[in-house]
mmCIF file of C-alpha atoms in Angstrom:
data_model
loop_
_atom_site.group_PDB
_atom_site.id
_atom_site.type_symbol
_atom_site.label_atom_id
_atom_site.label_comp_id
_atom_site.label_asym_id
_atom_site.label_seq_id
_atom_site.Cartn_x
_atom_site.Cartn_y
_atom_site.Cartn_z
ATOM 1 C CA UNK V 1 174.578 172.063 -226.362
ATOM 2 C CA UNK V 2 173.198 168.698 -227.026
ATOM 3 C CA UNK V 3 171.147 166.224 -225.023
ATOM 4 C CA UNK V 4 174.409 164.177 -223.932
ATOM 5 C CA UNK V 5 176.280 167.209 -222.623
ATOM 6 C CA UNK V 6 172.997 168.592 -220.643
ATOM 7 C CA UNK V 7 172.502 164.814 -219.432
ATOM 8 C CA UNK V 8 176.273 164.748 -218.204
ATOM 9 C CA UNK V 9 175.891 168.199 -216.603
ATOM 10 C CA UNK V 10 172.868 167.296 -215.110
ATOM 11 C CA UNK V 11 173.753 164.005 -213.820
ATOM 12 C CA UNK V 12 177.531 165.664 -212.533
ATOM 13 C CA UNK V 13 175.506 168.248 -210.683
ATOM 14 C CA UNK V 14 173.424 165.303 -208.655
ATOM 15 C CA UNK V 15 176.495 163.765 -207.796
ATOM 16 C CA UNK V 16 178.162 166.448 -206.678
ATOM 17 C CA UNK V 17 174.548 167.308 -204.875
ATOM 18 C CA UNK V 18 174.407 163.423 -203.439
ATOM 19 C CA UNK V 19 177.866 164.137 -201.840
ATOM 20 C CA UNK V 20 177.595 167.109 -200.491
ATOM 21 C CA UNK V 21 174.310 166.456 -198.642
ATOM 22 C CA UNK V 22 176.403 162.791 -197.268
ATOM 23 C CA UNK V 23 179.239 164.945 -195.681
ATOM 24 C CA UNK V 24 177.157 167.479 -194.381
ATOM 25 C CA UNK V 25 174.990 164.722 -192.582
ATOM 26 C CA UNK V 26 177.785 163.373 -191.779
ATOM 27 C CA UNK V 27 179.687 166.251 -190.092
ATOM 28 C CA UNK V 28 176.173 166.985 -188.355
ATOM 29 C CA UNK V 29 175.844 163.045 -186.736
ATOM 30 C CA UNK V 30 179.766 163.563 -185.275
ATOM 31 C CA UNK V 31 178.879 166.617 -183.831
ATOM 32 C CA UNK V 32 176.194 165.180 -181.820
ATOM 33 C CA UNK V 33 177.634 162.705 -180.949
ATOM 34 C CA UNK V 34 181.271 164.483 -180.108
ATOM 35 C CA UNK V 35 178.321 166.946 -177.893
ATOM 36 C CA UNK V 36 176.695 164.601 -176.299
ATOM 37 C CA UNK V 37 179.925 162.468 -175.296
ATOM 38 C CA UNK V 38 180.816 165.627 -174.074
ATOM 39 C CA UNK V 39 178.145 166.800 -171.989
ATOM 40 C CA UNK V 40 178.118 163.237 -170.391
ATOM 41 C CA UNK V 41 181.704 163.784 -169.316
ATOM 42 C CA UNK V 42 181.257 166.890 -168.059
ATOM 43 C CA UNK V 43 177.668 166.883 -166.421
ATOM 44 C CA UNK V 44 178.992 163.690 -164.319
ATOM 45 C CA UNK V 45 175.844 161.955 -163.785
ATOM 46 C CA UNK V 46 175.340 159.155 -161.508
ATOM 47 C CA UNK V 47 173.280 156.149 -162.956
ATOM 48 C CA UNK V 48 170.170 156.203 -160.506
ATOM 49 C CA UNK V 49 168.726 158.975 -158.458
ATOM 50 C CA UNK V 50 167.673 158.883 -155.189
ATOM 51 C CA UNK V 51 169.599 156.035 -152.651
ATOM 52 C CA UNK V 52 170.794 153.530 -155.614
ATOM 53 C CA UNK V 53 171.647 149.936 -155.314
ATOM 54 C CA UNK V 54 174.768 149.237 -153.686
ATOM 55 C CA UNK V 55 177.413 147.009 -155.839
ATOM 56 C CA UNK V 56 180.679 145.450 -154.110
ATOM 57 C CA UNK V 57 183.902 146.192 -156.460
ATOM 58 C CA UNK V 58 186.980 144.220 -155.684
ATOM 59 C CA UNK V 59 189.977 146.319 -156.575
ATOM 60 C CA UNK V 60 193.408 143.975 -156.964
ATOM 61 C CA UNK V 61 196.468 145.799 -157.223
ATOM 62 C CA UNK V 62 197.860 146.967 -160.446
ATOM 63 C CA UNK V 63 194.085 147.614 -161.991
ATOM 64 C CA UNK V 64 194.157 149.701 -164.859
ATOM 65 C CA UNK V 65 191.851 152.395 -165.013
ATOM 66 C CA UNK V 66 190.543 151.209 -168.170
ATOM 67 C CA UNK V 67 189.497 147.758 -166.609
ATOM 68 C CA UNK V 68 188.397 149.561 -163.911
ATOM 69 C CA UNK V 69 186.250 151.180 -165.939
ATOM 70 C CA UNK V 70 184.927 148.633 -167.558
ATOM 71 C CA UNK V 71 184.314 146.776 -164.654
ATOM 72 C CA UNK V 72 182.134 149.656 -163.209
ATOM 73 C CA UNK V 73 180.067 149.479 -166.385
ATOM 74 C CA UNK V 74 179.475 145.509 -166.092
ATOM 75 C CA UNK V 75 178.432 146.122 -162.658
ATOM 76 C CA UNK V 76 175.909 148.803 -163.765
ATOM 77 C CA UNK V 77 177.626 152.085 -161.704
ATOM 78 C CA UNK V 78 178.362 153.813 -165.102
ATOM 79 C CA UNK V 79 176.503 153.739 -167.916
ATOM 80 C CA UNK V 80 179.528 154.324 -170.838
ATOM 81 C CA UNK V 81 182.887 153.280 -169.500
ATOM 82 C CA UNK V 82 184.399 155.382 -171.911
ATOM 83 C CA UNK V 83 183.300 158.462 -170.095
ATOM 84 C CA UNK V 84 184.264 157.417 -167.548
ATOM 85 C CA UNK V 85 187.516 156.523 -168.410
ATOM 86 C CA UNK V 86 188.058 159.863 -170.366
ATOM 87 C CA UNK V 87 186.789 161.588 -167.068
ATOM 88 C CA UNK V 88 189.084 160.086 -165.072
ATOM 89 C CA UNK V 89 191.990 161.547 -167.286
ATOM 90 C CA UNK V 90 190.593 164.559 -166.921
ATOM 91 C CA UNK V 91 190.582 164.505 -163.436
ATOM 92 C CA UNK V 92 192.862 165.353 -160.598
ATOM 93 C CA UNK V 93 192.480 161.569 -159.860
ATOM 94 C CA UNK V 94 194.692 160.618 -163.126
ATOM 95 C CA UNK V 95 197.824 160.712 -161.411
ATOM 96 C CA UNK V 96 196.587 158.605 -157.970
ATOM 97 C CA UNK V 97 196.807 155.066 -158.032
ATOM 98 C CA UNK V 98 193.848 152.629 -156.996
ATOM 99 C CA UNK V 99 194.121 151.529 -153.502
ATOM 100 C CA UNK V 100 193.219 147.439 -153.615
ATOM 101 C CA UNK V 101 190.315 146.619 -151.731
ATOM 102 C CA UNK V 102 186.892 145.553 -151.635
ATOM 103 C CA UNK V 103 184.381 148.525 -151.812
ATOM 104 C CA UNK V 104 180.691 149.276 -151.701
ATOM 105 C CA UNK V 105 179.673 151.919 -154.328
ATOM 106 C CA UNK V 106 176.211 153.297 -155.647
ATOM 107 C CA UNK V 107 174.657 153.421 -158.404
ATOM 108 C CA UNK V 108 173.690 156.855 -157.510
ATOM 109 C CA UNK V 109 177.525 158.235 -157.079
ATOM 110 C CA UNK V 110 178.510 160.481 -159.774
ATOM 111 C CA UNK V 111 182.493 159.052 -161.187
ATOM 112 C CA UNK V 112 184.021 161.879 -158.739
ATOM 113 C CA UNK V 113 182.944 160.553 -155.779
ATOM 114 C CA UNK V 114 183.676 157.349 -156.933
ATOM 115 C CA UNK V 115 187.258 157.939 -157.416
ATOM 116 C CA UNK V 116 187.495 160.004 -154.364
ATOM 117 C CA UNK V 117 186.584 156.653 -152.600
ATOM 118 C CA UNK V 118 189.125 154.354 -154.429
ATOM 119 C CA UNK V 119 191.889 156.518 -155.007
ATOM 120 C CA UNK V 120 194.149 157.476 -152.437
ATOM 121 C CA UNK V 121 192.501 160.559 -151.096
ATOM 122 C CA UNK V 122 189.142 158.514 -150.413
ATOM 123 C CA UNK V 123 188.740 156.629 -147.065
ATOM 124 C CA UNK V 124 188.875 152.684 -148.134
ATOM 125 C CA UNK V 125 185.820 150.765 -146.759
ATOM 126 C CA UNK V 126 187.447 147.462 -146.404
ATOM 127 C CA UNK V 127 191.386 146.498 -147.073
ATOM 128 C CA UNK V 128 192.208 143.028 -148.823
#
């Protein structure tokens, strides 16, 4: 064997090293992040603890839960709106429509009671 051929093996061998360690950190940083998406989903944490600020939502009829969503994380009552959004189709709530209204919500409601209060099971605080 001659110095090229050990060079080439050598040099194949980091590669194949280099790649290898990429995919596994990889795979590693989706799993914590697929976990921890997860867990926030499931655990259904409200934003504050304690009483919370009170924010007014205005609900207008046809609302999509996705813009509902994101307008609960502009007004600071959810931290991701894609949690919420994914825990709302995982919810009994997925097949209720929003009732239009204005509403006073917490920041220290979790998303259930949240969509127990705008969905049609929840008692409305104030029709438009």
């Amino acid at each position: 064997m001659d110095v090229k051929q050990f060079l080439g093996a050598v040099s194949a061998m980091i590669i194949k090293i280099v790649v290898a360690v990429v995919i596994i950190v990889a795979v590693f940083r989706l799993a914590v992040y697929a976990y921890d998406f997860g867990y926030k989903v499931f655990a259904d944490v409200p934003v504050s603890d304690g009483e919370g600020r009170i924010v007014s939502v205005v609900i207008s009829e046809g609302l999509g839960n996705r813009e509902l969503a994101k307008m609960l994380e502009q007004k600071g009552l959810v931290d991701d709106a894609n949690v919420f959004y994914i825990y709302e189709l995982l919810s009994d709530y997925r097949k209720k429509e929003l009732k239009p209204g204005t509403y006073e919500l917490s920041t220290a409601m979790n998303a259930e009671e949240m969509l127990e209060i705008l969905c049609d099971d929840g008692e409305e605080q104030e029709e438009k």
